Short mmCIF file of C-alpha atoms in Angstrom, two decimals:
data_model
loop_
_atom_site.label_atom_id
_atom_site.label_comp_id
_atom_site.label_asym_id
_atom_site.label_seq_id
_atom_site.Cartn_x
_atom_site.Cartn_y
_atom_site.Cartn_z
CA ARG A 16 55.28 148.67 59.46
CA TRP A 17 53.78 146.18 57.04
CA LYS A 18 53.17 148.75 54.35
CA ASN A 19 56.30 147.88 52.37
CA TRP A 20 57.28 144.21 52.77
CA CYS A 21 59.16 141.91 50.50
CA GLY A 22 57.76 138.75 48.93
CA ARG A 23 59.39 136.52 51.55
CA CYS A 24 57.84 138.46 54.45
CA GLU A 25 54.47 138.42 52.71
CA LYS A 26 54.56 134.61 52.54
CA GLU A 27 55.56 134.35 56.19
CA ARG A 28 52.73 136.68 57.23
CA ALA A 29 50.21 134.71 55.18
CA LYS A 30 51.44 131.53 56.83
CA GLU A 31 51.00 133.04 60.30
CA GLN A 32 47.44 134.10 59.48
CA ALA A 33 46.62 130.65 58.15
CA ASP A 34 47.98 129.04 61.32
CA SER A 35 45.76 131.25 63.46
CA VAL A 36 42.52 130.15 61.75
CA TYR A 37 40.10 128.74 64.32
CA VAL A 38 39.44 125.01 63.98
CA PRO A 39 36.44 123.72 65.99
CA ALA A 40 36.80 120.80 68.38
CA GLY A 41 36.42 117.41 66.78
CA SER A 42 37.67 118.70 63.42
CA CYS A 43 40.60 117.69 61.26
CA ILE A 44 43.52 120.06 61.84
CA TYR A 45 44.51 119.87 58.17
CA CYS A 46 41.24 120.63 56.39
CA GLY A 47 39.00 121.94 59.16
CA MET A 48 36.31 119.38 58.28
CA GLU A 49 34.45 117.76 61.16
CA GLN A 50 35.63 114.24 61.86
CA GLU A 51 33.05 111.48 61.99
CA THR A 52 32.21 110.67 65.60
CA ILE A 53 30.40 107.66 67.03
CA LEU A 54 28.91 107.58 70.52
CA TYR A 55 28.56 104.01 71.78
CA TYR A 56 26.22 103.19 74.68
CA TYR A 57 27.24 99.95 76.37
CA PRO A 58 26.69 98.15 79.70
CA LEU A 59 29.18 99.14 82.34
CA PRO A 60 31.86 96.40 82.49
CA GLY A 61 32.10 94.35 85.63
CA GLY A 62 30.45 91.18 86.93
CA PRO A 63 27.92 90.81 89.76
CA ALA A 64 30.72 90.42 92.27
CA GLY A 65 32.79 93.26 90.87
CA ARG A 66 33.03 96.83 92.08
CA ASN A 67 30.85 98.09 89.22
CA SER A 68 27.86 96.02 90.25
CA ILE A 69 26.69 98.61 92.79
CA GLU A 70 27.32 101.72 90.72
CA ALA A 71 24.35 103.87 89.82
CA ALA A 72 23.77 106.84 87.54
CA LYS A 73 23.03 109.10 90.52
CA LYS A 74 24.14 109.04 94.15
CA ARG A 75 21.36 111.03 95.83
CA TRP A 76 17.64 111.08 95.29
CA PHE A 77 17.49 114.77 94.33
CA GLN A 78 20.13 114.46 91.61
CA GLU A 79 19.60 113.78 87.91
CA ALA A 80 20.73 110.48 86.39
CA VAL A 81 23.90 111.31 84.49
CA LEU A 82 25.83 109.16 82.01
CA ARG A 83 29.45 110.09 81.46
CA VAL A 84 31.08 110.23 78.03
CA GLU A 85 34.69 109.20 77.49
CA THR A 86 37.01 108.83 74.51
CA LEU A 87 37.71 105.29 73.33
CA ALA A 88 39.75 105.88 70.15
CA GLU A 89 40.69 108.62 67.70
CA ASP A 90 43.16 106.92 65.39
CA ALA A 91 40.83 104.92 63.12
CA GLY A 92 39.90 107.69 60.68
CA PHE A 93 36.98 108.50 62.94
CA SER A 94 36.49 109.23 66.62
CA VAL A 95 34.75 106.80 68.96
CA LEU A 96 33.25 107.94 72.24
CA GLY A 97 31.99 105.55 74.89
CA CYS A 98 29.04 106.01 77.22
CA PRO A 99 28.93 103.27 79.88
CA VAL A 100 25.45 102.64 81.27
CA PRO A 101 25.48 101.36 84.90
CA PRO A 102 23.04 98.59 85.87
CA PHE A 103 21.06 100.91 88.17
CA TYR A 104 19.95 104.49 87.92
CA TYR A 105 19.67 104.96 91.73
CA ARG A 106 20.92 102.60 94.40
CA LYS A 107 19.73 99.17 93.27
CA LYS A 108 16.72 100.35 91.33
CA GLY A 109 16.60 99.28 87.70
CA TRP A 110 16.30 101.81 84.92
CA LYS A 111 12.93 103.30 84.04
CA GLU A 112 12.56 103.77 80.31
CA PRO A 113 11.86 107.54 80.35
CA VAL A 114 14.76 108.16 82.73
CA LEU A 115 17.18 106.17 80.60
CA PHE A 116 16.00 107.89 77.41
CA GLU A 117 16.53 111.35 78.91
CA ALA A 118 19.96 110.39 80.26
CA MET A 119 21.03 109.10 76.86
CA GLU A 120 19.79 112.28 75.18
CA ALA A 121 21.72 114.42 77.68
CA ALA A 122 24.91 112.43 77.08
CA LEU A 123 24.49 112.83 73.33
CA HIS A 124 24.24 116.62 73.64
CA THR A 125 27.46 116.78 75.67
CA ALA A 126 29.49 115.25 72.82
CA ALA A 127 31.17 117.70 70.46
CA GLY A 128 29.92 117.98 66.90
CA MET A 129 27.06 115.85 65.58
CA PRO A 130 27.93 112.27 66.59
CA ASP A 131 26.04 109.23 65.40
CA THR A 132 25.03 106.52 67.86
CA TYR A 133 25.42 102.80 68.36
CA VAL A 134 23.59 101.11 71.24
CA HIS A 135 24.41 97.71 72.71
CA PRO A 136 21.45 95.27 72.45
CA ASP A 137 21.28 94.91 76.25
CA ILE A 138 20.73 98.67 76.55
CA LEU A 139 18.41 98.85 73.56
CA ARG A 140 16.08 96.31 75.15
CA LEU A 141 15.54 98.69 78.08
CA LEU A 142 13.99 101.27 75.75
CA ALA A 143 10.43 101.27 74.51
CA PRO A 144 10.05 99.74 71.02
CA GLU A 145 8.80 103.04 69.58
CA ASN A 146 11.98 104.80 70.81
CA ARG A 147 14.55 102.30 69.58
CA GLY A 148 14.61 103.64 66.05
CA ARG A 149 15.87 106.96 67.41
CA TRP A 150 19.19 105.30 68.29
CA GLN A 151 19.82 103.33 65.12
CA PRO A 152 23.01 104.40 63.29
CA ARG A 153 22.82 106.15 59.96
CA SER A 154 23.55 104.08 56.85
CA SER A 155 26.56 106.30 56.11
CA THR A 156 28.02 105.43 59.52
CA VAL A 157 27.45 101.70 58.99
CA LYS A 158 29.15 101.98 55.60
CA MET A 159 32.09 103.87 57.08
CA MET A 160 32.71 101.24 59.74
CA ALA A 161 32.25 98.37 57.27
CA LYS A 162 34.87 99.94 54.98
CA HIS A 163 37.27 100.23 57.90
CA LEU A 164 36.79 96.59 58.93
CA LEU A 165 37.06 95.28 55.38
CA GLY A 166 40.32 97.18 54.99
CA GLN A 167 41.69 95.10 57.87
CA GLN A 168 40.31 91.71 56.81
CA ALA A 169 39.51 91.53 53.09
CA GLN A 170 43.04 91.58 51.70
CA LYS A 171 44.06 88.42 53.53
CA ALA A 172 40.84 86.59 52.67
CA LEU A 173 41.00 87.41 48.96
CA ALA A 174 44.69 86.50 48.81
CA ARG A 175 43.70 82.83 49.30
CA THR A 176 40.31 82.80 47.61
CA ASP A 177 38.93 84.94 44.79
CA MET A 178 35.28 84.75 45.84
CA VAL A 179 32.75 87.20 47.25
CA THR A 180 29.35 86.27 48.72
CA VAL A 181 26.50 88.70 49.38
CA LEU A 182 23.48 87.76 51.49
CA LEU A 183 20.77 90.33 50.75
CA GLY A 184 18.24 91.18 53.45
CA GLN A 185 14.84 92.84 53.19
CA PRO A 186 13.65 93.06 49.55
CA HIS A 187 12.54 96.69 49.85
CA GLU A 188 16.13 97.60 50.79
CA THR A 189 17.75 95.77 47.88
CA ALA A 190 18.79 98.88 45.93
CA GLN A 191 20.37 100.47 49.01
CA GLN A 192 22.17 97.23 49.91
CA LEU A 193 23.55 96.80 46.39
CA GLU A 194 24.76 100.39 46.36
CA MET A 195 26.60 99.83 49.64
CA THR A 196 27.99 96.52 48.34
CA TRP A 197 29.50 98.22 45.30
CA GLU A 198 31.17 100.90 47.43
CA LEU A 199 32.54 98.32 49.87
CA LEU A 200 33.84 95.84 47.32
CA GLU A 201 35.05 98.10 44.51
CA PRO A 202 38.65 98.34 45.82
CA TYR A 203 38.89 94.53 45.85
CA LEU A 204 36.98 93.59 42.68
CA PRO A 205 40.11 93.26 40.49
CA ARG A 206 40.99 90.21 42.61
CA VAL A 207 37.49 88.67 42.48
CA ASN A 208 36.68 85.99 39.92
CA ARG A 209 33.39 84.74 41.37
CA MET A 210 30.52 86.54 43.05
CA LEU A 211 27.56 84.73 44.62
CA LEU A 212 24.47 86.72 45.57
CA TYR A 213 21.57 85.29 47.58
CA TYR A 214 18.21 87.05 47.39
CA GLU A 215 14.62 86.56 48.54
CA GLU A 216 12.19 85.46 45.85
CA GLN A 217 8.42 85.86 45.65
CA GLU A 218 6.31 83.57 47.80
CA THR A 219 2.51 83.96 47.61
CA LEU A 220 0.17 82.26 50.06
CA TRP A 221 -3.59 81.88 49.68
CA ASP A 222 -6.48 81.15 52.00
CA LYS A 223 -9.68 79.40 50.90
CA ARG A 224 -12.22 80.65 53.40
CA ASP A 225 -15.05 78.38 54.38
CA GLY A 226 -18.16 79.04 52.26
CA TYR A 227 -16.32 80.96 49.53
CA PRO A 228 -16.27 79.49 46.02
CA ALA A 229 -12.93 78.61 44.45
CA ASP A 230 -12.96 81.61 42.11
CA ARG A 231 -13.23 84.03 45.06
CA GLU A 232 -10.02 83.09 46.79
CA THR A 233 -8.69 85.94 48.86
CA GLN A 234 -5.04 86.55 49.48
CA ILE A 235 -4.68 87.20 53.20
CA LEU A 236 -0.96 86.82 53.68
CA GLU A 237 1.42 89.31 52.20
CA THR A 238 4.18 88.07 49.98
CA ALA A 239 7.41 87.33 51.79
CA GLY A 240 9.44 89.20 49.20
CA THR A 241 9.71 90.23 45.59
CA ASP A 242 11.17 88.07 42.89
CA ALA A 243 13.45 90.78 41.54
CA ARG A 244 15.77 88.59 39.52
CA GLU A 245 15.47 90.73 36.38
CA GLU A 246 15.80 93.91 38.38
CA LEU A 247 18.86 92.53 40.16
CA GLN A 248 20.48 91.60 36.86
CA GLU A 249 20.06 95.20 35.67
CA LEU A 250 21.57 96.58 38.86
CA LEU A 251 24.49 94.16 38.66
CA GLU A 252 25.43 94.91 35.05
CA VAL A 253 28.05 97.37 36.26
CA TYR A 254 30.14 94.45 37.58
CA TYR A 255 30.36 92.99 34.09
CA TYR A 256 31.03 96.29 32.32
CA GLU A 257 33.73 97.39 34.75
CA TYR A 258 35.40 94.10 35.76
CA GLY A 259 34.00 91.36 33.51
CA LEU A 260 32.33 89.76 36.53
CA VAL A 261 28.93 88.06 36.23
CA PRO A 262 27.33 87.65 39.69
CA GLN A 263 25.52 84.36 40.24
CA LEU A 264 21.98 84.91 41.58
CA VAL A 265 20.60 82.25 43.92
CA PRO A 266 17.26 82.54 45.78
CA TYR A 267 17.00 81.59 49.43
CA SER A 268 15.26 78.32 50.19
CA ARG A 269 12.63 77.92 52.91
CA SER A 270 12.57 75.43 55.74
CA ARG A 271 8.79 75.17 55.26
CA THR A 272 7.11 75.16 51.85
CA ALA A 273 4.31 77.51 50.90
CA ALA A 274 2.11 74.55 50.04
CA GLY A 275 2.43 73.22 53.56
CA VAL A 276 1.42 76.54 55.04
CA GLU A 277 -1.54 76.78 52.64
CA GLU A 278 -2.80 73.38 53.81
CA GLU A 279 -2.60 74.54 57.44
CA VAL A 280 -4.60 77.68 56.66
CA GLU A 281 -7.25 75.71 54.74
CA LYS A 282 -7.59 73.29 57.62
CA ALA A 283 -7.90 76.14 60.10
CA ALA A 284 -10.57 77.78 57.94
CA LYS A 285 -12.79 74.74 58.35
CA GLU A 286 -12.32 75.00 62.10
CA GLU A 287 -13.30 78.71 62.04
CA THR A 288 -9.88 79.78 63.27
CA ALA A 289 -8.51 81.01 59.98
CA ASN A 290 -7.73 84.53 61.12
CA GLU A 291 -5.68 83.48 64.13
CA THR A 292 -3.77 80.81 62.24
CA ALA A 293 -3.12 83.13 59.31
CA LYS A 294 -1.33 85.51 61.67
CA GLU A 295 0.68 82.72 63.24
CA ALA A 296 1.46 80.85 60.02
CA ASP A 297 5.16 81.23 59.36
CA PRO A 298 6.12 80.84 55.70
CA GLY A 299 9.36 79.28 56.87
CA GLN A 300 12.85 80.42 57.75
CA LEU A 301 14.94 81.60 54.85
CA ARG A 302 18.16 79.67 54.37
CA CYS A 303 21.02 79.63 51.92
CA GLY A 304 21.00 76.80 49.39
CA LYS A 305 23.66 74.26 48.53
CA GLU A 306 25.96 76.75 46.82
CA ARG A 307 29.23 77.14 48.66
CA CYS A 308 29.98 80.57 50.09
CA GLY A 309 33.47 81.82 50.72
CA GLY A 310 36.01 84.63 50.59
CA VAL A 311 34.42 87.86 51.78
CA ILE A 312 30.82 87.35 52.95
CA LEU A 313 28.62 90.43 53.34
CA ASP A 314 25.48 89.71 55.36
CA TYR A 315 22.58 92.20 55.35
CA CYS A 316 20.02 89.80 56.86
CA GLU A 317 18.19 90.18 60.16
CA GLY A 318 18.66 86.50 61.00
CA PHE A 319 21.25 83.82 60.36
CA ARG A 320 20.75 82.16 56.94
CA TYR A 321 23.07 79.18 57.55
CA PRO A 322 25.39 79.58 54.56
CA LYS A 323 27.52 76.60 53.53
CA ILE A 324 30.97 78.06 53.88
CA ALA A 325 33.81 76.54 51.87
CA ALA A 326 37.05 75.64 53.60
CA GLY A 327 39.82 78.20 53.47
CA GLU A 328 40.45 81.79 54.47
CA CYS A 329 37.12 83.58 54.95
CA VAL A 330 35.80 86.71 56.65
CA TYR A 331 32.14 87.02 57.62
CA MET A 332 31.06 90.65 57.68
CA ASP A 333 27.78 91.09 59.55
CA ILE A 334 26.55 94.52 58.43
CA VAL A 335 23.56 94.59 60.82
CA SER A 336 25.55 93.40 63.87
CA ASP A 337 23.29 90.57 65.00
CA GLY A 338 24.91 88.92 68.01
CA GLY A 339 22.97 85.70 67.42
CA LYS A 340 24.80 85.20 64.14
CA GLN A 341 28.14 85.19 65.90
CA ARG A 342 27.04 82.38 68.22
CA LEU A 343 25.52 80.29 65.44
CA LEU A 344 28.47 80.85 63.13
CA GLY A 345 30.85 79.84 65.92
CA ARG A 346 29.05 76.52 66.28
CA LYS A 347 28.76 75.86 62.56
CA SER A 348 32.09 77.23 61.29
CA PRO A 349 34.37 78.10 64.21
CA ALA A 350 37.35 78.77 61.93
CA VAL A 351 35.58 81.62 60.11
CA ALA A 352 36.48 85.13 61.26
CA TYR A 353 33.34 87.02 62.31
CA VAL A 354 33.47 90.82 62.18
CA SER A 355 30.78 93.44 62.69
CA PRO A 356 30.61 97.12 63.70
CA LEU A 357 29.19 96.21 67.11
CA LYS A 358 31.90 93.62 67.80
CA TYR A 359 34.52 96.18 66.80
CA LEU A 360 33.09 98.69 69.29
CA ASP A 361 32.95 96.06 72.04
CA THR A 362 36.62 95.28 71.40
CA MET A 363 37.47 98.96 71.77
CA VAL A 364 35.59 99.07 75.08
CA LYS A 365 37.46 96.00 76.33
CA ASN A 366 40.83 97.43 75.32
CA SER A 367 40.06 100.71 77.05
CA TYR A 368 38.96 98.88 80.19
CA ASP A 369 42.13 96.74 80.17
CA ARG A 370 44.31 99.84 79.87
CA LYS A 371 42.62 101.40 82.90
CA VAL A 372 43.13 98.19 84.91
CA LYS A 373 46.84 98.13 84.06
CA MET A 374 47.24 101.78 85.09
CA THR A 375 45.72 101.18 88.53
#
């Protein structure tokens, strides 16, 4: 009966066929593309005296330890799934690392699509060090969440101050960090008039071993970083060409000088303990200098660098989600808004838990 149809009927039939196209679970209903999904492993909420304190991953000895997966949010441009990890895997027995690893793998395979993972530090510490890298989120996922959080916080911060501060982390990741910085800040750069960028400069330490002449000094400690000032200037030229912005480069300072560490190593060499002291010698904690930071602060560092934050509206974006930074920042600058992907996920868990409590 469809052999001879008019143009109007042809359009209606084409529309019906398009509506019947199969769209896999976890995909966008408009374009059929898979939506980004994050699976977050977190400690089961509830204090020692609460009802959750006696929950375990399995009820009987012959069962497998199972972690359930539940939906936390789907309205943030990406889907977030939660996987609560109870304190015990059976009765009141603590988790064994292989059992926990297998349970986490099984929970990951039950989620639709190809989700990325975030793991709470308390759960990550239960895993063997060689297995922790398996659960680190992809850089694209970190970037996606950072964009989402900046979209909520950056506008208000830049409305009162026109400054951006970037705290670079490991030197070998500088290019990747600068690429992410450009993608995160580009929508807000027309409002920025000053950009401050802290980086790690070269620091070489030497050891004069006992009995060796001065011209046979041997470098036994690796450099703490690479003085990439010229390289950084080349990578940052795009800010000037596109927005007339010249980033100010400032190296981190150290709480202990290289000369002081060299004296300790030389002294230890005379005492025939050079090798042990060389391993323990800390070149000093990296810290921000006297330059004032403010506006939007992007932190890629593994530890807190104690930036001097100017008064006014400010948002501190911790890209690596180090919980210790939040505590130290709260003591040093309690008025500064701290945001991170992990804190965002913890907030979603708390909101979901509160909704369940209200429904009961």
